[in-house]
CSV table of C-alpha atoms and ligand atoms in Angstrom, one decimal:
chain,number,residue,atom,x,y,z
F,163,MET,CA,90.5,113.0,77.0
F,164,VAL,CA,91.5,109.8,78.8
F,165,ASN,CA,88.9,107.0,79.1
F,166,LYS,CA,89.3,106.3,82.9
F,167,SER,CA,88.3,102.9,84.2
F,168,ILE,CA,85.8,101.8,86.8
F,169,GLY,CA,87.6,99.9,89.6
F,170,ILE,CA,86.0,96.9,91.2
F,171,ILE,CA,87.2,95.0,94.2
F,172,ASP,CA,86.3,91.8,96.0
F,173,SER,CA,88.0,89.4,98.4
F,174,GLY,CA,88.2,86.9,95.5
F,175,ILE,CA,86.7,85.8,92.3
F,176,GLY,CA,83.0,86.1,93.4
F,177,GLY,CA,82.7,89.8,92.5
F,178,LEU,CA,83.0,88.7,88.8
F,179,SER,CA,79.2,88.0,89.1
F,180,ILE,CA,78.9,91.8,89.5
F,181,TRP,CA,81.6,92.6,87.0
F,182,ARG,CA,79.9,90.7,84.2
F,183,GLU,CA,76.7,92.7,84.8
F,184,ILE,CA,78.6,96.0,84.7
F,185,VAL,CA,80.3,95.0,81.4
F,186,LYS,CA,76.9,93.9,79.9
F,187,GLU,CA,75.0,97.1,81.0
F,188,LEU,CA,77.8,99.6,80.5
F,189,PRO,CA,79.5,98.3,77.4
F,190,LYS,CA,81.5,101.5,76.8
F,191,GLU,CA,83.2,101.4,80.2
F,192,SER,CA,86.7,100.1,80.8
F,193,THR,CA,87.1,98.1,84.0
F,194,ILE,CA,89.9,97.0,86.4
F,195,TYR,CA,88.8,94.1,88.6
F,196,LEU,CA,91.0,93.5,91.6
F,197,ALA,CA,90.6,90.2,93.6
F,198,ASP,CA,92.4,89.8,96.9
F,199,SER,CA,92.5,86.0,96.3
F,200,LYS,CA,95.6,85.7,98.6
F,201,ASN,CA,93.5,86.8,101.6
F,202,CYS,CA,90.2,85.2,100.7
F,203,PRO,CA,87.8,84.5,102.5
F,204,TYR,CA,87.1,87.8,104.2
F,205,GLY,CA,83.9,86.6,105.8
F,206,SER,CA,85.6,85.1,108.8
F,207,LYS,CA,88.0,88.1,109.4
F,208,SER,CA,87.5,90.9,111.9
F,209,SER,CA,86.2,94.3,110.7
F,210,GLU,CA,89.6,95.9,111.4
F,211,GLU,CA,91.4,93.3,109.3
F,212,ILE,CA,88.9,93.7,106.5
F,213,TYR,CA,89.3,97.5,106.6
F,214,GLN,CA,93.1,97.3,106.4
F,215,LEU,CA,93.0,94.8,103.5
F,216,SER,CA,90.3,96.8,101.6
F,217,LYS,CA,92.3,100.1,102.1
F,218,LYS,CA,95.2,98.5,100.3
F,219,LEU,CA,93.0,97.5,97.4
F,220,VAL,CA,91.3,100.9,97.1
F,221,THR,CA,94.8,102.6,97.4
F,222,PHE,CA,96.0,100.6,94.4
F,223,LEU,CA,93.0,101.5,92.3
F,224,ALA,CA,93.2,105.2,93.3
F,225,GLN,CA,96.8,105.1,92.0
F,226,LYS,CA,95.5,103.8,88.8
F,227,LYS,CA,93.2,106.9,88.7
F,228,VAL,CA,89.9,105.0,88.4
F,229,LYS,CA,86.9,107.3,88.2
F,230,LEU,CA,84.7,105.2,90.5
F,231,ILE,CA,85.2,102.2,92.8
F,232,VAL,CA,82.7,99.4,93.3
F,233,LEU,CA,83.0,97.2,96.4
F,234,ALA,CA,81.7,94.0,94.8
F,235,CYS,CA,81.7,92.4,98.2
F,236,ASN,CA,79.0,92.6,100.8
F,237,THR,CA,81.5,91.7,103.5
F,238,ILE,CA,83.7,94.8,102.7
F,239,THR,CA,80.6,97.0,102.3
F,240,VAL,CA,79.1,96.2,105.7
F,241,SER,CA,82.4,96.3,107.5
F,242,CYS,CA,83.9,99.6,106.1
F,243,LEU,CA,82.1,101.4,103.3
F,244,SER,CA,81.7,104.6,105.3
F,245,LYS,CA,85.3,104.5,106.6
F,246,LEU,CA,86.6,104.0,103.0
F,247,ARG,CA,84.5,106.9,101.8
F,248,ILE,CA,86.0,109.1,104.5
F,249,GLU,CA,89.6,107.9,103.7
F,250,PHE,CA,89.2,108.4,99.9
F,251,PRO,CA,86.8,111.4,99.6
F,252,LYS,CA,87.7,112.2,96.0
F,253,ILE,CA,86.6,108.9,94.5
F,254,PRO,CA,82.9,107.9,94.4
F,255,ILE,CA,82.7,104.5,96.2
F,256,ILE,CA,79.6,102.3,95.6
F,257,GLY,CA,78.9,99.3,97.9
F,258,THR,CA,76.9,96.3,97.2
F,259,VAL,CA,73.2,97.3,97.1
F,260,PRO,CA,71.4,94.9,99.3
F,261,VAL,CA,68.6,93.1,97.4
F,262,ILE,CA,66.4,93.2,100.4
F,263,LYS,CA,64.5,96.2,99.0
F,264,THR,CA,63.7,94.4,95.8
F,265,ALA,CA,62.9,91.3,97.8
F,266,SER,CA,60.5,93.1,100.1
F,267,GLU,CA,58.7,94.5,97.0
F,268,ILE,CA,58.4,91.2,95.3
F,269,THR,CA,57.6,88.8,98.1
F,270,LYS,CA,54.0,87.5,98.1
F,271,ASN,CA,54.0,85.7,101.4
F,272,ASN,CA,56.1,88.3,103.2
F,273,LYS,CA,58.8,85.8,104.1
F,274,ILE,CA,62.3,86.7,102.8
F,275,GLY,CA,65.5,84.8,103.2
F,276,VAL,CA,68.9,86.5,103.1
F,277,LEU,CA,72.0,84.3,102.6
F,278,SER,CA,75.4,86.0,103.3
F,279,THR,CA,78.8,85.4,104.9
F,280,VAL,CA,78.9,85.2,108.7
F,281,ARG,CA,80.4,88.7,109.0
F,282,THR,CA,77.7,90.3,106.9
F,283,ALA,CA,74.9,88.5,108.7
F,284,LYS,CA,76.3,89.7,112.1
F,285,SER,CA,76.6,93.3,111.0
F,286,LYS,CA,74.2,95.9,112.3
F,287,TYR,CA,74.3,97.5,108.8
F,288,GLN,CA,72.3,94.7,107.2
F,289,LYS,CA,69.9,94.5,110.1
F,290,LYS,CA,69.2,98.3,109.9
F,291,LEU,CA,68.6,98.0,106.1
F,292,ILE,CA,66.3,95.0,106.6
F,293,GLN,CA,64.2,97.1,109.0
F,294,THR,CA,64.1,100.1,106.7
F,295,PHE,CA,63.2,98.2,103.6
F,296,ALA,CA,61.4,95.1,104.6
F,297,GLY,CA,58.5,96.8,106.4
F,298,GLY,CA,56.1,94.1,107.6
F,299,ALA,CA,58.1,91.3,106.0
F,300,ARG,CA,59.7,88.5,108.1
F,301,VAL,CA,63.3,88.0,107.3
F,302,LEU,CA,65.5,85.0,108.0
F,303,ASN,CA,69.2,86.0,107.6
F,304,ILE,CA,71.7,83.1,107.6
F,305,GLY,CA,75.4,83.6,107.6
F,306,THR,CA,77.7,80.9,106.2
F,307,ASP,CA,81.4,80.8,105.4
F,308,LYS,CA,81.1,77.4,103.8
F,309,LEU,CA,80.1,78.5,100.3
F,310,VAL,CA,82.8,80.9,99.3
F,311,PRO,CA,85.5,78.2,99.4
F,312,ILE,CA,83.4,76.0,97.0
F,313,ILE,CA,83.8,78.7,94.4
F,314,GLU,CA,87.3,79.8,95.2
F,315,ASN,CA,88.7,76.3,95.5
F,316,GLU,CA,86.8,75.1,92.4
F,317,GLU,CA,85.2,72.3,94.4
F,318,THR,CA,84.0,69.5,92.0
F,319,ASN,CA,82.7,67.0,94.5
F,320,MET,CA,79.0,67.3,93.8
F,321,ILE,CA,78.0,65.1,96.8
F,322,LYS,CA,80.0,67.5,99.1
F,323,ILE,CA,78.5,70.6,97.4
F,324,ASN,CA,74.9,69.4,97.6
F,325,LYS,CA,75.3,68.3,101.2
F,326,ILE,CA,76.6,71.8,102.2
F,327,LEU,CA,73.9,73.6,100.2
F,328,ASN,CA,71.1,71.3,101.5
F,329,GLU,CA,72.2,72.0,105.1
F,330,GLU,CA,72.5,75.8,104.6
F,331,LEU,CA,69.3,76.2,102.6
F,332,LYS,CA,67.1,73.9,104.8
F,333,PRO,CA,66.2,76.6,107.3
F,334,PHE,CA,64.8,78.8,104.5
F,335,LEU,CA,62.5,75.9,103.4
F,336,ASP,CA,61.4,75.4,106.9
F,337,PHE,CA,60.7,79.1,107.3
F,338,LYS,CA,58.7,78.9,104.0
F,339,ILE,CA,60.3,81.8,102.3
F,340,ASP,CA,59.2,82.7,98.7
F,341,THR,CA,62.2,85.0,98.0
F,342,LEU,CA,65.9,84.5,98.7
F,343,ALA,CA,68.2,87.5,98.5
F,344,LEU,CA,71.9,86.6,97.9
F,345,GLY,CA,74.0,88.8,100.2
F,346,CYS,CA,77.4,87.6,99.0
F,347,SER,CA,78.8,88.2,95.5
F,348,HIS,CA,80.2,84.7,95.3
F,349,PHE,CA,76.8,83.1,95.6
F,350,PRO,CA,75.3,83.8,92.2
F,351,PHE,CA,77.7,81.3,90.8
F,352,LEU,CA,75.9,78.6,92.9
F,353,LYS,CA,72.4,79.9,91.9
F,354,LYS,CA,71.4,77.0,89.6
F,355,LYS,CA,72.3,74.5,92.2
F,356,MET,CA,70.4,76.5,94.9
F,357,GLN,CA,67.4,76.7,92.7
F,358,LYS,CA,67.3,72.9,92.3
F,359,ILE,CA,67.2,72.5,96.0
F,360,LEU,CA,64.8,75.3,96.8
F,361,GLY,CA,62.4,74.5,93.9
F,362,LYS,CA,61.2,76.8,91.1
F,363,LYS,CA,58.7,78.7,93.3
F,364,ILE,CA,61.3,80.4,95.3
F,365,LEU,CA,62.8,83.5,93.6
F,366,ILE,CA,66.5,84.0,94.0
F,367,LEU,CA,67.7,87.6,93.7
F,368,ASP,CA,71.2,89.1,93.6
F,369,SER,CA,72.5,92.7,93.6
F,370,SER,CA,74.3,92.9,90.3
F,371,ALA,CA,71.7,94.6,88.2
F,372,ALA,CA,70.9,97.2,90.9
F,373,ILE,CA,74.7,98.0,91.2
F,374,ALA,CA,75.1,98.5,87.5
F,375,ARG,CA,72.1,100.9,87.5
F,376,GLN,CA,73.6,102.8,90.5
F,377,ILE,CA,77.0,103.1,88.7
F,378,GLU,CA,75.3,104.6,85.7
F,379,ARG,CA,73.4,107.1,87.8
F,380,VAL,CA,76.6,108.2,89.6
F,381,LEU,CA,78.7,108.5,86.4
F,382,LYS,CA,75.8,110.4,84.7
F,383,ASN,CA,75.6,112.8,87.7
F,384,ASN,CA,79.4,113.3,87.6
F,385,LYS,CA,79.4,113.6,83.9
F,386,THR,CA,82.0,110.9,83.6
F,387,LEU,CA,80.1,108.3,81.6
F,388,SER,CA,82.3,106.9,78.8
F,389,VAL,CA,81.5,108.0,75.3
F,390,TYR,CA,84.2,105.9,73.7
F,391,ASN,CA,83.7,102.6,71.9
F,392,SER,CA,87.2,101.3,72.8
F,393,ARG,CA,87.4,99.8,76.2
F,394,SER,CA,89.7,97.5,78.1
F,395,TYR,CA,89.1,94.8,80.7
F,396,VAL,CA,91.8,94.0,83.2
F,397,LEU,CA,91.4,91.3,85.9
F,398,LEU,CA,94.0,91.3,88.7
F,399,THR,CA,94.6,88.9,91.5
F,400,THR,CA,96.9,88.9,94.5
F,401,GLY,CA,96.8,85.1,94.4
F,402,ASP,CA,97.9,82.3,92.1
F,403,LEU,CA,97.6,83.5,88.5
F,404,GLU,CA,97.1,80.2,86.7
F,405,LYS,CA,94.4,79.2,89.2
F,406,PHE,CA,92.6,82.6,88.7
F,407,LYS,CA,92.8,82.4,84.9
F,408,LYS,CA,91.4,78.9,84.8
F,409,LEU,CA,88.6,79.7,87.3
F,410,SER,CA,87.6,83.1,85.7
F,411,LYS,CA,87.3,81.4,82.3
F,412,LYS,CA,85.2,78.7,83.8
F,413,LEU,CA,82.9,81.1,85.6
F,414,LEU,CA,82.6,83.6,82.8
F,415,GLY,CA,82.4,81.2,79.9
F,416,LYS,CA,83.7,82.0,76.4
F,417,LYS,CA,81.6,85.2,76.3
F,418,PHE,CA,84.2,87.5,77.5
F,419,LYS,CA,87.2,87.7,75.2
F,420,ASN,CA,90.0,90.3,75.2
F,421,VAL,CA,90.3,90.2,79.0
F,422,ALA,CA,93.9,90.7,80.3
F,423,ILE,CA,94.5,88.7,83.5
F,424,LYS,CA,97.5,89.4,85.6
F,425,SER,CA,98.8,88.8,89.2
F,426,ILE,CA,100.0,91.6,91.4
F,427,SER,CA,101.4,91.9,95.0
F,428,LEU,CA,100.2,94.7,97.2
A,776,DGL,N1,82.2,88.0,98.0
A,776,DGL,C1,82.2,88.5,99.3
A,776,DGL,C2,80.9,89.0,99.7
A,776,DGL,O1,80.1,89.5,98.8
A,776,DGL,C3,82.8,87.8,100.5
A,776,DGL,C4,83.5,86.6,100.4
A,776,DGL,C5,84.5,86.3,101.5
A,776,DGL,O2,84.1,85.8,102.5
A,776,DGL,O3,85.6,86.6,101.2
A,776,DGL,O4,80.5,89.1,100.8
């Protein structure tokens, strides 16, 4: 029997925040991570553009015969999860699980912040979920397209980074949230810096653990959980290979060895 991989897509490198959780929680699974670095960021594109780009990524992974696809990108999820599920009915597709549900269970003062890309913030999808989950909680959803380039372009100017973060996070402090849900898979890589600005009392949550649990549930249901101890990790980028190699090593640290990193054109 062949050990089929889990496919993971994102507009860029940010989805590695979800990939590392999948690798940690499901250590027997092989993964193919596909980053559309060439077209990143997606947050400022139209829904139709995002759909056309995502379709290419999913088609590529479908040809690789992956057993499940994770959209490790909130922007793709809110723009076209249902369309992709219709287009590729044979592959289970999991979107980012909004952390709003967890946030609404954890909040003590009933004030939740959600930070995402502009496209995600504008989507009706997110709003509907907020209403379903957050019940009586008050939610401040802010969309920004300034943070993804900090990660993707490996911004090192700390004054610039802190200035942007201070500006983007200030409304949450003014609103007096006690819980911040990260609605973009790039943002966990800025979590430490955000925590410094927000202070220790504000809890910052991201979706990665919930996504890993959901993958496990779906694979169990479909009886496709891997039973093998041998696994492979492949990271693919549509952008500059050397840049991607350097950045992924920096973001993941030395922890993840034996990862093959290649560039592809779609
Ligand atoms: N990482 C993606 C997300 O979770 C989007 C980044 C982008 O704008 O390309 O929303």
